[in-house]
Short mmCIF file of C-alpha atoms in Angstrom, two decimals:
data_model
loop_
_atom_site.label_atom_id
_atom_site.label_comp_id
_atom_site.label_asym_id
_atom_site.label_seq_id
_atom_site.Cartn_x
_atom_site.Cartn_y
_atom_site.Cartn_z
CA UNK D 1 0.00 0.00 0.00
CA UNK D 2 2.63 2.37 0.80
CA UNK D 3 4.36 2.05 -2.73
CA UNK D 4 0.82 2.23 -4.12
CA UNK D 5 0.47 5.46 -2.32
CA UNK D 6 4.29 6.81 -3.36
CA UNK D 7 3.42 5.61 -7.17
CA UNK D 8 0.21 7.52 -6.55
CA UNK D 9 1.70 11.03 -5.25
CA UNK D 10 4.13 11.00 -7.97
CA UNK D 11 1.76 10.76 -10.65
CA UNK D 12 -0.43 13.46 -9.07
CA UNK D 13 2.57 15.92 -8.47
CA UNK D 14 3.76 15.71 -12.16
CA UNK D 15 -0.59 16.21 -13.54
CA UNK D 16 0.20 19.01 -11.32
CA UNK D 17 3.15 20.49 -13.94
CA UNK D 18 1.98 23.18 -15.56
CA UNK D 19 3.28 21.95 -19.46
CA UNK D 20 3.52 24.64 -22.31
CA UNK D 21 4.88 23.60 -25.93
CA UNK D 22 8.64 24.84 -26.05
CA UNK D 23 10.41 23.26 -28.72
CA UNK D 24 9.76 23.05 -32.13
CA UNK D 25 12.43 21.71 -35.26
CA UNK D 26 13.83 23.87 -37.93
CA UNK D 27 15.86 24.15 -40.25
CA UNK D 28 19.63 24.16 -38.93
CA UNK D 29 18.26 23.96 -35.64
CA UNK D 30 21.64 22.35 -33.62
CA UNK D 31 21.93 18.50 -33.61
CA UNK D 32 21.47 16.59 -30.12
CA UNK D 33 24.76 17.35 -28.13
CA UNK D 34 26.19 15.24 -25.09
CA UNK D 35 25.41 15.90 -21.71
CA UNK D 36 21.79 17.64 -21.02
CA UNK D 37 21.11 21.25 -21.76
CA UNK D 38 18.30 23.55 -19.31
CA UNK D 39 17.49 26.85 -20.30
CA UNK D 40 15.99 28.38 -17.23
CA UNK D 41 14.32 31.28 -17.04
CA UNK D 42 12.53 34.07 -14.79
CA UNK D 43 9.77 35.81 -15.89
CA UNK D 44 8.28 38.91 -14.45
CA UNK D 45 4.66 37.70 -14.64
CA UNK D 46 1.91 38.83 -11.92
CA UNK D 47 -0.21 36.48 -13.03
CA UNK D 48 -1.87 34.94 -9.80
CA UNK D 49 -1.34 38.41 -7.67
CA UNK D 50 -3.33 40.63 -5.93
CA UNK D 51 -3.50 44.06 -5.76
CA UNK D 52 -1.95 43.95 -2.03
CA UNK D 53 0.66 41.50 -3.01
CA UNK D 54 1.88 43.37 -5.82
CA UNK D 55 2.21 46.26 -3.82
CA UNK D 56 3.93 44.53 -0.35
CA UNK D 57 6.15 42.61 -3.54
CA UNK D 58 6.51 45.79 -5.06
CA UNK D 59 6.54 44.30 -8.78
CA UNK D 60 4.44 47.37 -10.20
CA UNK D 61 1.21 46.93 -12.58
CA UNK D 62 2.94 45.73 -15.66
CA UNK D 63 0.71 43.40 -17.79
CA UNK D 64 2.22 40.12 -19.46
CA UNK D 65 5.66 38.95 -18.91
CA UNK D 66 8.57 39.90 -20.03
CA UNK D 67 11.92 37.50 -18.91
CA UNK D 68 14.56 38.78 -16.01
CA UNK D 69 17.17 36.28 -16.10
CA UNK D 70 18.19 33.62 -18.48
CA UNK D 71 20.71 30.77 -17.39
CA UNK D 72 21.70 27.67 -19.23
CA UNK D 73 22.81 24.87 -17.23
CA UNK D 74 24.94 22.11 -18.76
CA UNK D 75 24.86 18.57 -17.53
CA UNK D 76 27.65 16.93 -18.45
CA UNK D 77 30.65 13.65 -17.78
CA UNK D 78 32.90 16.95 -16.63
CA UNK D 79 31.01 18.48 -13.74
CA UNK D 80 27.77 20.77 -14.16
CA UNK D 81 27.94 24.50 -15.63
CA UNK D 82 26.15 27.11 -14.97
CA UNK D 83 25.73 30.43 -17.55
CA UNK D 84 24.37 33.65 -17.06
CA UNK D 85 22.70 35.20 -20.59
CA UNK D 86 22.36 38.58 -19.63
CA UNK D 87 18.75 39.78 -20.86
CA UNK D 88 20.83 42.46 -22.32
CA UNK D 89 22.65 40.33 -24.53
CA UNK D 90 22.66 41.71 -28.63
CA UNK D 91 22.26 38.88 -30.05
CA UNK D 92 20.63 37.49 -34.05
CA UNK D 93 17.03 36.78 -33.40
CA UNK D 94 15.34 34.73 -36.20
CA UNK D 95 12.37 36.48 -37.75
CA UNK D 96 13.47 39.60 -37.01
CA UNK D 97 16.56 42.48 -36.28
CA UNK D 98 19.16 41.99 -33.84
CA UNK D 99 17.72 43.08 -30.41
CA UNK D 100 18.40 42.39 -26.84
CA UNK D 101 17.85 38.52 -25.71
CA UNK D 102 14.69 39.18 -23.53
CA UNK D 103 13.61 40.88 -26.56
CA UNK D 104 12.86 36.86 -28.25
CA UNK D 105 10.41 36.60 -25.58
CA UNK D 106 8.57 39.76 -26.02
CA UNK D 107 8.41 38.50 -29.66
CA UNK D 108 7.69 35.04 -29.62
CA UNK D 109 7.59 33.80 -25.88
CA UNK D 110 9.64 30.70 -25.08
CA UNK D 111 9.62 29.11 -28.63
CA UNK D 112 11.31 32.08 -29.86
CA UNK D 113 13.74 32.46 -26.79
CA UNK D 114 14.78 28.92 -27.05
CA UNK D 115 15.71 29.01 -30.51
CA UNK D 116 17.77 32.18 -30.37
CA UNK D 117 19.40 30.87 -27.71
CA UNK D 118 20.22 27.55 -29.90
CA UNK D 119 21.60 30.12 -32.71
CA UNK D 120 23.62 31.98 -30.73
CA UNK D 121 25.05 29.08 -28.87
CA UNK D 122 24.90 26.29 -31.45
CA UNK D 123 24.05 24.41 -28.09
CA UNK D 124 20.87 22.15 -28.39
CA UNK D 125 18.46 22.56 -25.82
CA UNK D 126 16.52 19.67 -24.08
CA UNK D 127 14.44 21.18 -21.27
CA UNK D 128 13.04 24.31 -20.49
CA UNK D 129 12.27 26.01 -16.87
CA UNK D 130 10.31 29.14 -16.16
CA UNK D 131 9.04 30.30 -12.89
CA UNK D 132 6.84 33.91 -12.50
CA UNK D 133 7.15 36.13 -9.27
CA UNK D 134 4.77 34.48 -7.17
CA UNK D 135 5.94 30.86 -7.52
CA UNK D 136 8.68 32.25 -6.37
CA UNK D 137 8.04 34.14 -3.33
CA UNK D 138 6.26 30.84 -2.37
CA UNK D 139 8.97 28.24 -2.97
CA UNK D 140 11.37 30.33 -0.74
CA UNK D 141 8.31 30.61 2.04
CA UNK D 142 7.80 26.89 1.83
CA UNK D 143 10.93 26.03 2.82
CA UNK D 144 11.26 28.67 5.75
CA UNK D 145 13.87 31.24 3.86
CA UNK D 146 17.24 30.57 2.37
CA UNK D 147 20.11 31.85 4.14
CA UNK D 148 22.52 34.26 1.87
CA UNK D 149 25.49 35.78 2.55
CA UNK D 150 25.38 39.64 1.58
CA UNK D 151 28.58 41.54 0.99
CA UNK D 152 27.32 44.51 1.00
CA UNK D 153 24.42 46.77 2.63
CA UNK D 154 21.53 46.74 -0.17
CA UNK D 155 18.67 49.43 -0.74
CA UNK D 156 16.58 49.49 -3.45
CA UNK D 157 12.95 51.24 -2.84
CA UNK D 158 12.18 50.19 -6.55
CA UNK D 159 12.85 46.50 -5.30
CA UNK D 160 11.51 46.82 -2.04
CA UNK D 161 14.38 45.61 -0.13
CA UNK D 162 16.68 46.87 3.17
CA UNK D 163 19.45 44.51 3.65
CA UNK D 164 22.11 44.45 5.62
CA UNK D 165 25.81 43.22 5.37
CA UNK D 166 26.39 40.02 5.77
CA UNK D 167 24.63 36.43 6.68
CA UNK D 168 20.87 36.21 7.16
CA UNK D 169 17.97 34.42 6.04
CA UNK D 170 15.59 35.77 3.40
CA UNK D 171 12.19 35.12 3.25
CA UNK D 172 10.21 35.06 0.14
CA UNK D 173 9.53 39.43 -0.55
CA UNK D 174 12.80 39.77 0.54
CA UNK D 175 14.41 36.97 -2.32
CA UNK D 176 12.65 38.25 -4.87
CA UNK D 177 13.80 41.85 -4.02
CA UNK D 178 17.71 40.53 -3.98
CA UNK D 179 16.99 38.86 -7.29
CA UNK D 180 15.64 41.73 -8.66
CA UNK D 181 18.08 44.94 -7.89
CA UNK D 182 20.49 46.09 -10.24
CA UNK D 183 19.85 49.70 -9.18
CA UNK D 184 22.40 49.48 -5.58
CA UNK D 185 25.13 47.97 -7.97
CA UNK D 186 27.32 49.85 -9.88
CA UNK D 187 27.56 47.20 -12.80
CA UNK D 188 23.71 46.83 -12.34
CA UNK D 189 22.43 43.67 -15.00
CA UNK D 190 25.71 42.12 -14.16
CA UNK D 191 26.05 42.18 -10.78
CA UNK D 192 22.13 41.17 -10.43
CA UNK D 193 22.69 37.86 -12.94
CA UNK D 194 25.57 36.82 -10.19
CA UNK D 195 22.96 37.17 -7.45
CA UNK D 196 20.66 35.23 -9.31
CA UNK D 197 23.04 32.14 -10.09
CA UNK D 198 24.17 32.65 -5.85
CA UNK D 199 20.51 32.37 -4.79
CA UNK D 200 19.19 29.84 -7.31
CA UNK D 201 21.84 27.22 -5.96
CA UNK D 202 21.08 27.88 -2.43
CA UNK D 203 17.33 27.70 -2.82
CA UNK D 204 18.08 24.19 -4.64
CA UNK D 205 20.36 23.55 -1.75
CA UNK D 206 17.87 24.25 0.88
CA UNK D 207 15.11 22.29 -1.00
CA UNK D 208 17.38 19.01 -1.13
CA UNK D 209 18.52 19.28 2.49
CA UNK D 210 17.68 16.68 4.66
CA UNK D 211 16.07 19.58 6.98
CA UNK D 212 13.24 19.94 4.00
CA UNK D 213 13.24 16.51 2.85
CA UNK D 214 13.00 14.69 6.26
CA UNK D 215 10.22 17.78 7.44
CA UNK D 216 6.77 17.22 6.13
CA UNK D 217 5.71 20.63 7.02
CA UNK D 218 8.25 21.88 4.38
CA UNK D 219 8.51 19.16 1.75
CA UNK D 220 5.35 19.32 1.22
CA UNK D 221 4.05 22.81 0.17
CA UNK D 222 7.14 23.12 -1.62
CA UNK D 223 6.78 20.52 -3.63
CA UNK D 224 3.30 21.55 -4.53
CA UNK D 225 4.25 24.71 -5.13
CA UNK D 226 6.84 24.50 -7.12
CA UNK D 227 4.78 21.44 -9.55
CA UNK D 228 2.28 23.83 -9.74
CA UNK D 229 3.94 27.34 -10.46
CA UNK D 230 7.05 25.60 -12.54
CA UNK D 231 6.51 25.95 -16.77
CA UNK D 232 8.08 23.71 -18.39
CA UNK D 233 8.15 21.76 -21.89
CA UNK D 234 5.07 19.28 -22.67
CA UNK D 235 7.70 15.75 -22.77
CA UNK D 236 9.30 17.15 -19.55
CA UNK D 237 7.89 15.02 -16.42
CA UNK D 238 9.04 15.44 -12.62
CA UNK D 239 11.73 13.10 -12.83
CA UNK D 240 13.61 15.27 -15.10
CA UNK D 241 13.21 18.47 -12.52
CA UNK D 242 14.43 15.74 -10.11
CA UNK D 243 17.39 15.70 -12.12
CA UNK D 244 17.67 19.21 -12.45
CA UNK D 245 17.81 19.95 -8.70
CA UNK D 246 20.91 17.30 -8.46
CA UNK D 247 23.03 19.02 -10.76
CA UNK D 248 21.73 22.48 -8.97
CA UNK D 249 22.81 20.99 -5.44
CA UNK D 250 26.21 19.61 -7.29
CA UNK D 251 26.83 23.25 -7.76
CA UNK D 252 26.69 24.53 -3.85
CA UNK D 253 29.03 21.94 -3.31
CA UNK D 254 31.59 22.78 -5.78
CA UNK D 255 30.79 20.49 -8.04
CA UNK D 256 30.78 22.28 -11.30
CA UNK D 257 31.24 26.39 -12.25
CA UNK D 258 28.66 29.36 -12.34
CA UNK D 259 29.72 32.14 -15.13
CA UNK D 260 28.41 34.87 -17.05
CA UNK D 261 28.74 34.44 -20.60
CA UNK D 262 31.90 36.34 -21.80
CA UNK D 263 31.24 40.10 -22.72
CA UNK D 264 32.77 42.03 -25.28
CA UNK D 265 31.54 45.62 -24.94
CA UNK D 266 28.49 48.22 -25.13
CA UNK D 267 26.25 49.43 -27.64
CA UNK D 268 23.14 50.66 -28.59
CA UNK D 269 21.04 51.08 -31.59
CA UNK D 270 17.71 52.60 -31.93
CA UNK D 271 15.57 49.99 -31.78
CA UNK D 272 17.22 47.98 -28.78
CA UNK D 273 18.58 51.06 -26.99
CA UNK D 274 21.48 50.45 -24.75
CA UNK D 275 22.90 47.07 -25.21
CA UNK D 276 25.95 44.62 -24.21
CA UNK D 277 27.87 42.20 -26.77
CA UNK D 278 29.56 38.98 -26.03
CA UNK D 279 33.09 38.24 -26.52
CA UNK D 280 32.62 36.44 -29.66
CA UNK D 281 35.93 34.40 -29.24
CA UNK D 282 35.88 33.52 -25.73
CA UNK D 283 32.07 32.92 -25.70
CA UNK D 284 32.81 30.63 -29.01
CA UNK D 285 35.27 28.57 -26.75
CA UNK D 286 33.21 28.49 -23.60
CA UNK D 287 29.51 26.96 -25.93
CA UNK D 288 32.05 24.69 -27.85
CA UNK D 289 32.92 23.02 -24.51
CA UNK D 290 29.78 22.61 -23.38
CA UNK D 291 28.53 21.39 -26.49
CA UNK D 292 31.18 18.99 -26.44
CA UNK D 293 30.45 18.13 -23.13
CA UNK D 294 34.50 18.97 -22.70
CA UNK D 295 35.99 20.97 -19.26
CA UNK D 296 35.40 24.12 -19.47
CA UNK D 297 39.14 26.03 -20.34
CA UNK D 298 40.71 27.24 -17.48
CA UNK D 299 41.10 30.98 -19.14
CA UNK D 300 37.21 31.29 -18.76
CA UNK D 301 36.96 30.42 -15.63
CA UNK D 302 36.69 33.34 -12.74
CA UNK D 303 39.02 33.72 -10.78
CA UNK D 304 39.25 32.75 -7.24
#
C-alpha cells in the first residue's frame, strides 16, 4: 500500500506540472549534443497576484511577462555548468533584427527564446524552466527562507528591499527583491545575474537538504508549489526536474562552475537602446565546450 500510495503522489505531483509547448524543429536547428542542456528562465509575470501582493512585492502593474534572467545549465561527464545570458545580450534573433535577448520573448515567448538561444550558442536545448514572481516568493516561504550571505548593505525602494551586510535568512519578498536589484550595484544587469546564479543554488540547496526533505511541514508545500507554479516543456515530467535539482545541489558543493557568458563591450542602436555584446571568441570557446560536453578552459573560468 505504501508504494501504491508513493506511485500515486508521484503521478499526481507531475498532472500538477503546468506543461507549455517549447520546442519546435527547424531548419539548422543544432543536432542533439552530449550531456543535457536547461534553459531556465525568470519571468516577471503577476499572473496569480493581488493588488496587495503586488504592492507589499513591489513588482508594479505591468501586464504580461517579459523574462529577467536567463541561465543555461549544462549537464555533463565533466562536472555541471552554470551560464548567465544577460537579458541584455545583442544577439541574431530569427524572424526579425538583432535586439536584446529578452527581446525573443517579447516576440515570440519561449519558442522564440529557445531558438535564439540555440543560434547563438549552437548548443541544443533539451528542457526548459520558467518560474513567474509568485511561484517564487512561495517556494522560498515553503521552505522557511534561504540563508545568503550579503557583501554589502543593499537598498533598493524600486525592489523593495533593506538589507544588511552580511549572513541572514531571506524570506520570500525579501528573495525576490535581492533577485531583482540592479539599481544598488554599480555594474547593475551584471552584478544582479551573479545574485541570481548565488541564490538559485542555495534555494536548490535548501530544498534538497535533509532539513526539507525529512520535514513534512516543508517538503510538502514546496513541492506543490513549485509542480504547480514551474513551466516547463510538454515531454518534460518530474523526474527530469528531479534531475535538475541534483546538478543544482552539485553546484553549492563545488561540483561544477557558475559564469556569465563572456562580454565584449556596449552598444546601442535605436531599436534595442542600450545594449551589451559577447566576446565572440571567448564565448565561441566556452559553448564549444559545453557542447562537447568537454571541461570548461581554465582561461574562462573566474578567478578565485
Amino acid at each position: 500500500m505504501l508504494l501504491l500510495l508513493l506511485i500515486g503522489a508521484y503521478f499526481y505531483l507531475d498532472s500538477r506540472l503546468n506543461r507549455i509547448d517549447v520546442f519546435t524543429d527547424y531548419t539548422g536547428r543544432p543536432a542533439d549534443t552530449p550531456g543535457t542542456n536547461w534553459l531556465i528562465v525568470g519571468s516577471d509575470s503577476r499572473q496569480g497576484l493581488s493588488a496587495e501582493q503586488r504592492k507589499k512585492l513591489h513588482t508594479g502593474k505591468a501586464e504580461g511577462k517579459r523574462t529577467d534572467s536567463m541561465m543555461l545549465l549544462h549537464i555533463g561527464d565533466h562536472g555541471n555548468t552554470l551560464v548567465s545570458l544577460p537579458r541584455d545580450s545583442y544577439v541574431p534573433i530569427p524572424g526579425h533584427d538583432p535586439n536584446k535577448l529578452n527581446a525573443a520573448y517579447a516576440f515570440g515567448g519561449p519558442k522564440l527564446l529557445v531558438r535564439t538561444v540555440e543560434q547563438a550558442t549552437k548548443i541544443h536545448i533539451d528542457h526548459y524552466a520558467e518560474i513567474g514572481f509568485g511561484g517564487f516568493v512561495g517556494m522560498v516561504d515553503a521552505v522557511g527562507g534561504v540563508d545568503m550571505c550579503i557583501p554589502q548593505p543593499i537598498k533598493d525602494t524600486a525592489a523593495g528591499i533593506n538589507l544588511k551586510k552580511g549572513c541572514q535568512t531571506l524570506n520570500g519578498p525579501e528573495a525576490l527583491g535581492f533577485v531583482r536589484t540592479r539599481h544598488a550595484f554599480a555594474s547593475q544587469d551584471l552584478q544582479r545575474v551573479q545574485n541570481q546564479r548565488k541564490f538559485l543554488a542555495a534555494l536548490t540547496h535548501k530544498a534538497t537538504s535533509p532539513g526539507t526533505l525529512l520535514n513534512p511541514f516543508r517538503i510538502v508545500p514546496f513541492v506543490l508549489r513549485s509542480t504547480s507554479d514551474f513551466s516547463v516543456d510538454q515531454d518534460d515530467h518530474l523526474y527530469n526536474l528531479a534531475g535538475f535539482a541534483w546538478a543544482m545541489r552539485g553546484l553549492t558543493k563545488g561540483d561544477g562552475l557558475t559564469t556569465t557568458v563572456p562580454l565584449g563591450g556596449n552598444g546601442y542602436s535605436p531599436s534595442a537602446g542600450a545594449y551589451i555584446t559577447w566576446d565572440t571568441t571567448k564565448a565561441g570557446e566556452l559553448f564549444r565546450a559545453l557542447r562537447e560536453d568537454q571541461p570548461v578552459p581554465k582561461s574562462l573560468r573566474p578567478a578565485g
